[in-house]
PDB file of C-alpha atoms and ligand atoms in Angstrom:
ATOM      1  CA  MET L   1      -8.589   4.910 -47.069  1.00  0.00           C
ATOM      2  CA  SER L   2     -11.965   3.289 -46.043  1.00  0.00           C
ATOM      3  CA  SER L   3     -13.177   0.088 -45.415  1.00  0.00           C
ATOM      4  CA  ALA L   4     -16.407  -1.863 -44.935  1.00  0.00           C
ATOM      5  CA  SER L   5     -14.916  -4.257 -42.211  1.00  0.00           C
ATOM      6  CA  PRO L   6     -14.253  -2.761 -38.961  1.00  0.00           C
ATOM      7  CA  GLU L   7     -10.230  -2.602 -37.874  1.00  0.00           C
ATOM      8  CA  PRO L   8      -8.881  -5.080 -35.874  1.00  0.00           C
ATOM      9  CA  PRO L   9      -8.328  -3.322 -32.336  1.00  0.00           C
ATOM     10  CA  ARG L  10      -4.890  -1.645 -32.039  1.00  0.00           C
ATOM     11  CA  LEU L  11      -5.273  -2.750 -28.411  1.00  0.00           C
ATOM     12  CA  ALA L  12      -6.730  -5.838 -26.671  1.00  0.00           C
ATOM     13  CA  VAL L  13      -6.401  -6.447 -23.325  1.00  0.00           C
ATOM     14  CA  ASP L  14      -7.763  -9.691 -22.465  1.00  0.00           C
ATOM     15  CA  GLY L  15      -7.806 -11.635 -18.731  1.00  0.00           C
ATOM     16  CA  LEU L  16      -5.399  -9.027 -17.654  1.00  0.00           C
ATOM     17  CA  ALA L  17      -4.008  -9.021 -13.781  1.00  0.00           C
ATOM     18  CA  TYR L  18      -0.673  -7.639 -12.553  1.00  0.00           C
ATOM     19  CA  GLY L  19       0.550  -5.922  -9.370  1.00  0.00           C
ATOM     20  CA  TYR L  20       3.889  -6.307  -7.596  1.00  0.00           C
ATOM     21  CA  ASP L  21       4.942  -9.481  -5.747  1.00  0.00           C
ATOM     22  CA  ARG L  22       1.889 -11.115  -4.488  1.00  0.00           C
ATOM     23  CA  ARG L  23      -0.292  -8.283  -4.131  1.00  0.00           C
ATOM     24  CA  VAL L  24      -2.679  -7.934  -7.285  1.00  0.00           C
ATOM     25  CA  LEU L  25      -3.575  -4.542  -7.873  1.00  0.00           C
ATOM     26  CA  GLN L  26      -5.953  -5.255 -10.599  1.00  0.00           C
ATOM     27  CA  GLU L  27      -7.441  -8.670 -12.430  1.00  0.00           C
ATOM     28  CA  ASP L  28     -10.130  -9.738 -14.931  1.00  0.00           C
ATOM     29  CA  LEU L  29      -9.140  -6.625 -17.395  1.00  0.00           C
ATOM     30  CA  THR L  30     -10.792  -7.099 -20.774  1.00  0.00           C
ATOM     31  CA  PHE L  31     -11.153  -4.497 -23.018  1.00  0.00           C
ATOM     32  CA  ALA L  32      -9.827  -3.215 -26.277  1.00  0.00           C
ATOM     33  CA  VAL L  33      -8.940   0.449 -27.634  1.00  0.00           C
ATOM     34  CA  ALA L  34      -9.885   0.757 -31.586  1.00  0.00           C
ATOM     35  CA  PRO L  35      -7.906   2.785 -34.424  1.00  0.00           C
ATOM     36  CA  GLY L  36      -8.120   6.259 -33.854  1.00  0.00           C
ATOM     37  CA  GLU L  37     -10.038   5.784 -30.380  1.00  0.00           C
ATOM     38  CA  VAL L  38      -9.625   7.683 -26.943  1.00  0.00           C
ATOM     39  CA  LEU L  39      -9.883   5.602 -23.827  1.00  0.00           C
ATOM     40  CA  CYS L  40      -9.217   7.567 -20.757  1.00  0.00           C
ATOM     41  CA  VAL L  41      -8.134   5.229 -17.901  1.00  0.00           C
ATOM     42  CA  ILE L  42      -9.576   6.521 -14.730  1.00  0.00           C
ATOM     43  CA  GLY L  43      -9.570   5.846 -10.826  1.00  0.00           C
ATOM     44  CA  GLY L  44      -8.807   6.692  -7.479  1.00  0.00           C
ATOM     45  CA  SER L  45      -4.699   7.355  -6.484  1.00  0.00           C
ATOM     46  CA  GLY L  46      -3.024   3.759  -6.301  1.00  0.00           C
ATOM     47  CA  CYS L  47      -5.385   1.360  -8.171  1.00  0.00           C
ATOM     48  CA  GLY L  48      -2.906   0.768 -10.173  1.00  0.00           C
ATOM     49  CA  LYS L  49      -3.469   3.300 -13.076  1.00  0.00           C
ATOM     50  CA  SER L  50       0.184   3.424 -13.944  1.00  0.00           C
ATOM     51  CA  THR L  51       1.118   0.236 -13.141  1.00  0.00           C
ATOM     52  CA  LEU L  52      -1.392  -0.694 -15.959  1.00  0.00           C
ATOM     53  CA  LEU L  53       0.662   1.610 -18.598  1.00  0.00           C
ATOM     54  CA  ARG L  54       3.662  -0.569 -17.587  1.00  0.00           C
ATOM     55  CA  VAL L  55       1.966  -3.321 -17.869  1.00  0.00           C
ATOM     56  CA  LEU L  56       1.032  -2.879 -21.513  1.00  0.00           C
ATOM     57  CA  THR L  57       4.059  -0.770 -22.732  1.00  0.00           C
ATOM     58  CA  GLY L  58       5.869  -4.209 -22.086  1.00  0.00           C
ATOM     59  CA  LEU L  59       7.992  -2.524 -18.407  1.00  0.00           C
ATOM     60  CA  LEU L  60       6.432  -5.191 -16.296  1.00  0.00           C
ATOM     61  CA  PRO L  61       5.026  -8.816 -17.036  1.00  0.00           C
ATOM     62  CA  PRO L  62       1.621  -9.647 -16.218  1.00  0.00           C
ATOM     63  CA  LEU L  63       0.046 -12.438 -13.472  1.00  0.00           C
ATOM     64  CA  ALA L  64      -2.481 -13.100 -15.657  1.00  0.00           C
ATOM     65  CA  GLY L  65      -4.232 -12.420 -19.165  1.00  0.00           C
ATOM     66  CA  THR L  66      -2.982 -11.197 -22.337  1.00  0.00           C
ATOM     67  CA  VAL L  67      -1.817  -7.904 -24.024  1.00  0.00           C
ATOM     68  CA  GLY L  68      -2.305  -8.127 -27.314  1.00  0.00           C
ATOM     69  CA  ILE L  69      -1.036  -5.651 -30.153  1.00  0.00           C
ATOM     70  CA  ASP L  70      -2.305  -4.962 -33.748  1.00  0.00           C
ATOM     71  CA  GLY L  71      -3.380  -8.662 -32.808  1.00  0.00           C
ATOM     72  CA  GLN L  72      -0.491 -10.047 -31.961  1.00  0.00           C
ATOM     73  CA  ASP L  73       0.232 -12.051 -28.342  1.00  0.00           C
ATOM     74  CA  PHE L  74       2.873  -9.328 -27.424  1.00  0.00           C
ATOM     75  CA  TRP L  75       4.142 -11.487 -23.552  1.00  0.00           C
ATOM     76  CA  ALA L  76       3.785 -14.656 -25.642  1.00  0.00           C
ATOM     77  CA  ALA L  77       6.191 -13.024 -28.316  1.00  0.00           C
ATOM     78  CA  ASP L  78       9.778 -13.707 -29.193  1.00  0.00           C
ATOM     79  CA  ALA L  79      12.491 -11.026 -27.692  1.00  0.00           C
ATOM     80  CA  THR L  80      12.087  -9.930 -31.478  1.00  0.00           C
ATOM     81  CA  GLU L  81       9.347  -9.956 -32.420  1.00  0.00           C
ATOM     82  CA  ARG L  82       8.275  -7.714 -29.023  1.00  0.00           C
ATOM     83  CA  GLU L  83      11.197  -5.456 -29.973  1.00  0.00           C
ATOM     84  CA  ALA L  84       9.277  -4.988 -33.463  1.00  0.00           C
ATOM     85  CA  LEU L  85       6.189  -4.920 -31.701  1.00  0.00           C
ATOM     86  CA  ILE L  86       7.517  -2.028 -28.595  1.00  0.00           C
ATOM     87  CA  ARG L  87       8.190   0.445 -31.729  1.00  0.00           C
ATOM     88  CA  ARG L  88       3.890   0.242 -32.631  1.00  0.00           C
ATOM     89  CA  PHE L  89       3.759   2.651 -29.516  1.00  0.00           C
ATOM     90  CA  GLY L  90       4.700   5.566 -27.730  1.00  0.00           C
ATOM     91  CA  MET L  91       5.013   6.597 -24.343  1.00  0.00           C
ATOM     92  CA  MET L  92       4.779   9.602 -21.834  1.00  0.00           C
ATOM     93  CA  TYR L  93       5.053   8.458 -18.314  1.00  0.00           C
ATOM     94  CA  GLN L  94       4.164  10.237 -15.686  1.00  0.00           C
ATOM     95  CA  GLY L  95       6.018  13.547 -15.189  1.00  0.00           C
ATOM     96  CA  GLY L  96       6.682  13.430 -18.670  1.00  0.00           C
ATOM     97  CA  ALA L  97       9.515  14.537 -17.998  1.00  0.00           C
ATOM     98  CA  LEU L  98      12.238  15.688 -21.523  1.00  0.00           C
ATOM     99  CA  TRP L  99      16.486  15.110 -21.461  1.00  0.00           C
ATOM    100  CA  THR L 100      16.770  18.427 -19.589  1.00  0.00           C
ATOM    101  CA  SER L 101      20.548  19.196 -21.457  1.00  0.00           C
ATOM    102  CA  MET L 102      19.242  18.356 -25.129  1.00  0.00           C
ATOM    103  CA  THR L 103      17.638  20.432 -27.389  1.00  0.00           C
ATOM    104  CA  LEU L 104      13.671  19.807 -28.087  1.00  0.00           C
ATOM    105  CA  ALA L 105      14.782  18.042 -31.751  1.00  0.00           C
ATOM    106  CA  GLU L 106      17.657  16.085 -29.665  1.00  0.00           C
ATOM    107  CA  ASN L 107      15.209  14.930 -27.619  1.00  0.00           C
ATOM    108  CA  VAL L 108      12.843  13.492 -30.562  1.00  0.00           C
ATOM    109  CA  GLU L 109      16.447  12.032 -32.004  1.00  0.00           C
ATOM    110  CA  MET L 110      16.992   9.956 -29.448  1.00  0.00           C
ATOM    111  CA  PRO L 111      14.480   7.590 -30.209  1.00  0.00           C
ATOM    112  CA  LEU L 112      15.459   7.599 -33.959  1.00  0.00           C
ATOM    113  CA  ALA L 113      19.572   6.973 -33.354  1.00  0.00           C
ATOM    114  CA  LEU L 114      18.467   4.152 -31.538  1.00  0.00           C
ATOM    115  CA  TYR L 115      15.661   2.889 -33.321  1.00  0.00           C
ATOM    116  CA  THR L 116      15.828   3.579 -37.291  1.00  0.00           C
ATOM    117  CA  GLY L 117      18.743   3.886 -39.405  1.00  0.00           C
ATOM    118  CA  LEU L 118      18.156   7.048 -40.336  1.00  0.00           C
ATOM    119  CA  ASP L 119      21.258   9.335 -40.707  1.00  0.00           C
ATOM    120  CA  PRO L 120      21.628  12.423 -38.730  1.00  0.00           C
ATOM    121  CA  ARG L 121      19.936  15.152 -41.312  1.00  0.00           C
ATOM    122  CA  GLY L 122      17.063  12.457 -41.787  1.00  0.00           C
ATOM    123  CA  ALA L 123      16.507  12.097 -38.199  1.00  0.00           C
ATOM    124  CA  ALA L 124      16.721  16.208 -37.892  1.00  0.00           C
ATOM    125  CA  ALA L 125      14.031  16.496 -40.556  1.00  0.00           C
ATOM    126  CA  VAL L 126      11.726  13.814 -38.672  1.00  0.00           C
ATOM    127  CA  ALA L 127      12.537  15.239 -35.471  1.00  0.00           C
ATOM    128  CA  ALA L 128      11.629  18.966 -37.500  1.00  0.00           C
ATOM    129  CA  TYR L 129       8.386  17.458 -38.941  1.00  0.00           C
ATOM    130  CA  LYS L 130       7.372  15.300 -35.212  1.00  0.00           C
ATOM    131  CA  LEU L 131       7.844  19.011 -33.336  1.00  0.00           C
ATOM    132  CA  ALA L 132       5.951  20.884 -36.281  1.00  0.00           C
ATOM    133  CA  LEU L 133       3.172  18.138 -35.581  1.00  0.00           C
ATOM    134  CA  VAL L 134       3.165  18.861 -32.145  1.00  0.00           C
ATOM    135  CA  GLY L 135       2.822  23.262 -32.640  1.00  0.00           C
ATOM    136  CA  LEU L 136       6.612  23.510 -31.806  1.00  0.00           C
ATOM    137  CA  ALA L 137       7.829  24.372 -35.682  1.00  0.00           C
ATOM    138  CA  GLY L 138      10.511  27.160 -34.407  1.00  0.00           C
ATOM    139  CA  PHE L 139      11.766  25.679 -31.276  1.00  0.00           C
ATOM    140  CA  GLU L 140      13.497  22.563 -32.309  1.00  0.00           C
ATOM    141  CA  ASP L 141      17.267  24.822 -30.732  1.00  0.00           C
ATOM    142  CA  PHE L 142      15.124  25.340 -27.385  1.00  0.00           C
ATOM    143  CA  LEU L 143      16.327  23.847 -24.265  1.00  0.00           C
ATOM    144  CA  PRO L 144      13.778  22.253 -22.131  1.00  0.00           C
ATOM    145  CA  ALA L 145      14.609  24.634 -19.363  1.00  0.00           C
ATOM    146  CA  ALA L 146      13.408  27.630 -21.638  1.00  0.00           C
ATOM    147  CA  ILE L 147       9.773  26.662 -22.879  1.00  0.00           C
ATOM    148  CA  SER L 148       6.722  26.471 -20.953  1.00  0.00           C
ATOM    149  CA  GLY L 149       5.139  23.603 -18.922  1.00  0.00           C
ATOM    150  CA  GLY L 150       2.851  22.749 -21.517  1.00  0.00           C
ATOM    151  CA  MET L 151       5.680  23.042 -24.170  1.00  0.00           C
ATOM    152  CA  ALA L 152       7.538  20.347 -22.503  1.00  0.00           C
ATOM    153  CA  LYS L 153       4.455  17.921 -23.114  1.00  0.00           C
ATOM    154  CA  ARG L 154       4.107  18.801 -26.277  1.00  0.00           C
ATOM    155  CA  ALA L 155       7.844  17.495 -26.702  1.00  0.00           C
ATOM    156  CA  ALA L 156       7.327  15.282 -24.978  1.00  0.00           C
ATOM    157  CA  ILE L 157       4.488  13.823 -26.844  1.00  0.00           C
ATOM    158  CA  ALA L 158       6.546  14.616 -30.533  1.00  0.00           C
ATOM    159  CA  ARG L 159       9.173  12.612 -28.801  1.00  0.00           C
ATOM    160  CA  ALA L 160       6.729   9.305 -28.120  1.00  0.00           C
ATOM    161  CA  MET L 161       5.716  10.040 -31.765  1.00  0.00           C
ATOM    162  CA  ALA L 162       9.136  10.005 -32.881  1.00  0.00           C
ATOM    163  CA  LEU L 163       8.849   6.154 -34.597  1.00  0.00           C
ATOM    164  CA  ASP L 164       5.358   6.551 -36.107  1.00  0.00           C
ATOM    165  CA  PRO L 165       3.117   4.737 -33.426  1.00  0.00           C
ATOM    166  CA  SER L 166      -0.005   3.725 -34.080  1.00  0.00           C
ATOM    167  CA  ILE L 167      -1.309   4.073 -30.349  1.00  0.00           C
ATOM    168  CA  LEU L 168       0.069   6.712 -27.638  1.00  0.00           C
ATOM    169  CA  PHE L 169       0.573   5.840 -24.279  1.00  0.00           C
ATOM    170  CA  LEU L 170       0.138   8.955 -21.600  1.00  0.00           C
ATOM    171  CA  ASP L 171       0.429   9.353 -18.242  1.00  0.00           C
ATOM    172  CA  GLU L 172      -1.573  12.392 -16.242  1.00  0.00           C
ATOM    173  CA  PRO L 173      -0.494  14.520 -19.448  1.00  0.00           C
ATOM    174  CA  SER L 174      -2.198  17.729 -18.245  1.00  0.00           C
ATOM    175  CA  ALA L 175      -1.098  17.041 -14.185  1.00  0.00           C
ATOM    176  CA  GLY L 176       0.106  20.594 -13.529  1.00  0.00           C
ATOM    177  CA  LEU L 177      -0.795  22.443 -16.405  1.00  0.00           C
ATOM    178  CA  ASP L 178      -3.437  25.556 -16.221  1.00  0.00           C
ATOM    179  CA  PRO L 179      -6.930  24.772 -18.031  1.00  0.00           C
ATOM    180  CA  VAL L 180      -6.021  26.942 -20.158  1.00  0.00           C
ATOM    181  CA  THR L 181      -2.912  24.871 -21.602  1.00  0.00           C
ATOM    182  CA  SER L 182      -4.542  22.204 -20.985  1.00  0.00           C
ATOM    183  CA  HIS L 183      -7.249  22.590 -23.392  1.00  0.00           C
ATOM    184  CA  ARG L 184      -4.689  22.968 -25.668  1.00  0.00           C
ATOM    185  CA  LEU L 185      -3.460  19.758 -24.903  1.00  0.00           C
ATOM    186  CA  ASP L 186      -6.567  18.064 -25.345  1.00  0.00           C
ATOM    187  CA  ASP L 187      -7.052  19.848 -28.674  1.00  0.00           C
ATOM    188  CA  LEU L 188      -3.753  18.373 -29.854  1.00  0.00           C
ATOM    189  CA  ILE L 189      -4.577  15.071 -28.701  1.00  0.00           C
ATOM    190  CA  LEU L 190      -8.078  15.349 -30.647  1.00  0.00           C
ATOM    191  CA  ASP L 191      -6.267  16.824 -33.838  1.00  0.00           C
ATOM    192  CA  LEU L 192      -3.687  13.695 -33.769  1.00  0.00           C
ATOM    193  CA  ARG L 193      -6.217  11.172 -33.696  1.00  0.00           C
ATOM    194  CA  ARG L 194      -8.372  13.236 -36.298  1.00  0.00           C
ATOM    195  CA  THR L 195      -5.491  13.680 -39.118  1.00  0.00           C
ATOM    196  CA  LEU L 196      -2.937  10.479 -38.088  1.00  0.00           C
ATOM    197  CA  SER L 197      -6.015   7.998 -36.846  1.00  0.00           C
ATOM    198  CA  MET L 198      -3.542   7.548 -33.571  1.00  0.00           C
ATOM    199  CA  SER L 199      -5.788   5.699 -30.861  1.00  0.00           C
ATOM    200  CA  PHE L 200      -5.008   6.877 -27.253  1.00  0.00           C
ATOM    201  CA  VAL L 201      -4.565   5.427 -23.467  1.00  0.00           C
ATOM    202  CA  ILE L 202      -4.925   8.161 -21.376  1.00  0.00           C
ATOM    203  CA  VAL L 203      -4.278   8.055 -18.205  1.00  0.00           C
ATOM    204  CA  THR L 204      -6.355  11.462 -16.612  1.00  0.00           C
ATOM    205  CA  HIS L 205      -8.579  12.368 -13.292  1.00  0.00           C
ATOM    206  CA  GLU L 206      -8.897  16.015 -15.191  1.00  0.00           C
ATOM    207  CA  LEU L 207     -12.425  15.784 -15.754  1.00  0.00           C
ATOM    208  CA  ALA L 208     -12.864  18.251 -18.000  1.00  0.00           C
ATOM    209  CA  SER L 209     -10.190  16.874 -20.870  1.00  0.00           C
ATOM    210  CA  ILE L 210     -12.033  12.875 -19.891  1.00  0.00           C
ATOM    211  CA  PHE L 211     -15.577  14.724 -21.223  1.00  0.00           C
ATOM    212  CA  ARG L 212     -13.593  16.640 -24.416  1.00  0.00           C
ATOM    213  CA  ILE L 213     -11.594  13.743 -25.203  1.00  0.00           C
ATOM    214  CA  ALA L 214     -12.527  10.380 -23.822  1.00  0.00           C
ATOM    215  CA  ASP L 215     -14.634   8.139 -26.095  1.00  0.00           C
ATOM    216  CA  ARG L 216     -14.904   5.537 -23.703  1.00  0.00           C
ATOM    217  CA  VAL L 217     -13.478   5.607 -20.197  1.00  0.00           C
ATOM    218  CA  VAL L 218     -12.665   2.299 -18.112  1.00  0.00           C
ATOM    219  CA  TYR L 219     -12.871   3.182 -14.220  1.00  0.00           C
ATOM    220  CA  LEU L 220     -10.620   0.712 -12.323  1.00  0.00           C
ATOM    221  CA  ASP L 221     -11.827   0.194  -8.552  1.00  0.00           C
ATOM    222  CA  ALA L 222      -9.182   0.502  -6.108  1.00  0.00           C
ATOM    223  CA  GLY L 223     -11.586  -1.879  -3.148  1.00  0.00           C
ATOM    224  CA  THR L 224     -13.069  -4.990  -5.611  1.00  0.00           C
ATOM    225  CA  HIS L 225      -9.522  -4.067  -7.736  1.00  0.00           C
ATOM    226  CA  THR L 226     -11.188  -5.047 -11.354  1.00  0.00           C
ATOM    227  CA  MET L 227     -12.380  -2.630 -13.780  1.00  0.00           C
ATOM    228  CA  THR L 228     -16.204  -1.976 -12.654  1.00  0.00           C
ATOM    229  CA  ALA L 229     -17.002   0.330 -15.608  1.00  0.00           C
ATOM    230  CA  ILE L 230     -16.121   1.172 -18.997  1.00  0.00           C
ATOM    231  CA  GLY L 231     -17.902   3.170 -21.707  1.00  0.00           C
ATOM    232  CA  PRO L 232     -18.946   6.966 -22.838  1.00  0.00           C
ATOM    233  CA  PRO L 233     -17.814   9.123 -19.616  1.00  0.00           C
ATOM    234  CA  LYS L 234     -21.703  11.318 -20.149  1.00  0.00           C
ATOM    235  CA  GLN L 235     -22.960   7.862 -20.406  1.00  0.00           C
ATOM    236  CA  LEU L 236     -21.227   6.259 -17.422  1.00  0.00           C
ATOM    237  CA  LEU L 237     -22.170   9.246 -15.232  1.00  0.00           C
ATOM    238  CA  ALA L 238     -25.735   9.215 -16.202  1.00  0.00           C
ATOM    239  CA  GLU L 239     -26.556   5.990 -16.063  1.00  0.00           C
ATOM    240  CA  SER L 240     -24.330   4.340 -13.689  1.00  0.00           C
ATOM    241  CA  ARG L 241     -25.871   3.043  -9.981  1.00  0.00           C
ATOM    242  CA  ASP L 242     -21.940   2.574  -8.570  1.00  0.00           C
ATOM    243  CA  ALA L 243     -21.747   5.783  -6.777  1.00  0.00           C
ATOM    244  CA  ASP L 244     -17.756   6.055  -6.375  1.00  0.00           C
ATOM    245  CA  LEU L 245     -17.422   6.272  -9.672  1.00  0.00           C
ATOM    246  CA  VAL L 246     -21.096   8.752 -10.220  1.00  0.00           C
ATOM    247  CA  ALA L 247     -18.639  10.971  -7.321  1.00  0.00           C
ATOM    248  CA  PHE L 248     -15.608  10.276  -9.465  1.00  0.00           C
ATOM    249  CA  LEU L 249     -17.322  11.673 -12.475  1.00  0.00           C
ATOM    250  CA  SER L 250     -18.680  14.439 -10.860  1.00  0.00           C
ATOM    251  CA  GLY L 251     -15.820  15.325  -8.820  1.00  0.00           C
ATOM    252  CA  GLY L 252     -17.007  14.556  -5.793  1.00  0.00           C
ATOM    253  CA  GLU L 253     -15.392  13.348  -2.753  1.00  0.00           C
ATOM    254  CA  SER L 254     -13.853   9.523  -2.222  1.00  0.00           C
ATOM    255  CA  GLY L 255     -11.960   7.347  -4.463  1.00  0.00           C
ATOM    256  CA  GLY L 256     -12.707  10.830  -6.916  1.00  0.00           C
ATOM    257  CA  ALA L 257     -11.168  13.013  -9.232  1.00  0.00           C
ATOM    258  CA  ALA L 258     -10.206  15.023  -5.849  1.00  0.00           C
ATOM    259  CA  GLY L 259      -8.524  12.009  -4.521  1.00  0.00           C
ATOM    260  CA  ALA L 260      -6.443  11.160  -7.411  1.00  0.00           C
ATOM    261  CA  ALA L 261      -5.026  14.496  -7.404  1.00  0.00           C
ATOM    262  CA  ARG L 262      -3.372  13.744  -4.140  1.00  0.00           C
TER     263      ARG L 262
HETATM  264  N1  ADP E   1       7.731  -0.427  -8.269  1.00  0.00           N
HETATM  265  C1  ADP E   1       6.971  -1.105  -7.396  1.00  0.00           C
HETATM  266  N2  ADP E   1       7.124  -2.093  -6.402  1.00  0.00           N
HETATM  267  C2  ADP E   1       6.177  -2.635  -5.736  1.00  0.00           C
HETATM  268  N3  ADP E   1       4.876  -1.635  -5.759  1.00  0.00           N
HETATM  269  C3  ADP E   1       4.841  -0.530  -6.712  1.00  0.00           C
HETATM  270  C4  ADP E   1       5.557  -0.119  -7.099  1.00  0.00           C
HETATM  271  N4  ADP E   1       4.929   0.964  -8.096  1.00  0.00           N
HETATM  272  C5  ADP E   1       4.515   1.354  -7.343  1.00  0.00           C
HETATM  273  N5  ADP E   1       3.303   0.478  -6.225  1.00  0.00           N
HETATM  274  C6  ADP E   1       2.861   0.180  -6.326  1.00  0.00           C
HETATM  275  O1  ADP E   1       1.333  -0.024  -6.316  1.00  0.00           O
HETATM  276  C7  ADP E   1       0.162   0.658  -6.090  1.00  0.00           C
HETATM  277  C8  ADP E   1       0.020   1.699  -7.261  1.00  0.00           C
HETATM  278  O2  ADP E   1       0.441   2.179  -7.948  1.00  0.00           O
HETATM  279  P1  ADP E   1       0.500   3.037  -8.772  1.00  0.00           P
HETATM  280  O3  ADP E   1       0.130   2.001 -10.662  1.00  0.00           O
HETATM  281  O4  ADP E   1       0.855   3.876  -9.461  1.00  0.00           O
HETATM  282  O5  ADP E   1      -1.214   3.811  -9.342  1.00  0.00           O
HETATM  283  P2  ADP E   1      -2.096   5.199  -9.447  1.00  0.00           P
HETATM  284  O6  ADP E   1      -1.282   5.226 -10.843  1.00  0.00           O
HETATM  285  O7  ADP E   1      -3.318   4.335  -9.803  1.00  0.00           O
HETATM  286  O8  ADP E   1      -2.729   6.249  -8.348  1.00  0.00           O
HETATM  287  C9  ADP E   1       0.485   1.750  -5.545  1.00  0.00           C
HETATM  288  O9  ADP E   1       0.155   1.291  -4.296  1.00  0.00           O
HETATM  289  C10 ADP E   1       2.217   1.696  -5.315  1.00  0.00           C
HETATM  290  O10 ADP E   1       2.356   2.800  -4.016  1.00  0.00           O
HETATM  291 MG1   MG E   2       0.204   7.034 -11.587  1.00  0.00          MG
END
């Protein structure tokens, strides 16, 4: 398992700019995510966090720059290569809704049916395994309405993991969860990182979560439309001279975690 040379980054963003129509939300974004790394994306409400995930997961073309997945330039790839790259990552959107008329197992089986040649029995076995990975063994036949909000988030993560991604993108995974449930979700993320060496890019404004799970955070500044800081959250809190960032990381007011929650 061990190797002397460091593995290449799972995700490499270089000079990235994106926005809608002519409005640039963020520009000059450059960062990489290593295997097994948890990077949290933070910044005030509306600065472009969810949109960044759309650009990173192939839903919105960038205005400039590159998105590298396992060393391959996503937006320069042809349709076939792109299709293959898309299977290397999993995504849980803001809200993270499951298909309500399907059981948890059927939710996880859906991407398998769409993208793999697995027969129904094989897909059921994989779904049961993924649900077990997120602590939902035995809940295969439950409908989303019959489980708690925390369990639904776990099931959505299991669905995002259906195709064995090496990187997971999660948009506000702990939104709407109580602190205990949110803490358990953090544990799950740390478990998956440790056991499967999975990488994570997580949009969140939950400070407890940020300080617990993030190896590094990248701060997207709404005013200057670029990243003004990247690093371990404790170090940024201790050393940054950016008042907005320090306010954010200490749970302060303007542009901070409280603002992002609205
Ligand atoms: N499909 C869209 N078309 C045009 N503007 C959008 C679209 N989606 C989001 N926006 C705008 O882009 C800005 C950033 O949105 P978003 O990335 O969701 O912010 P965040 O997740 O950081 O709160 C917001 O002002 C939002 O209104
Ligand atoms: Mg958002």
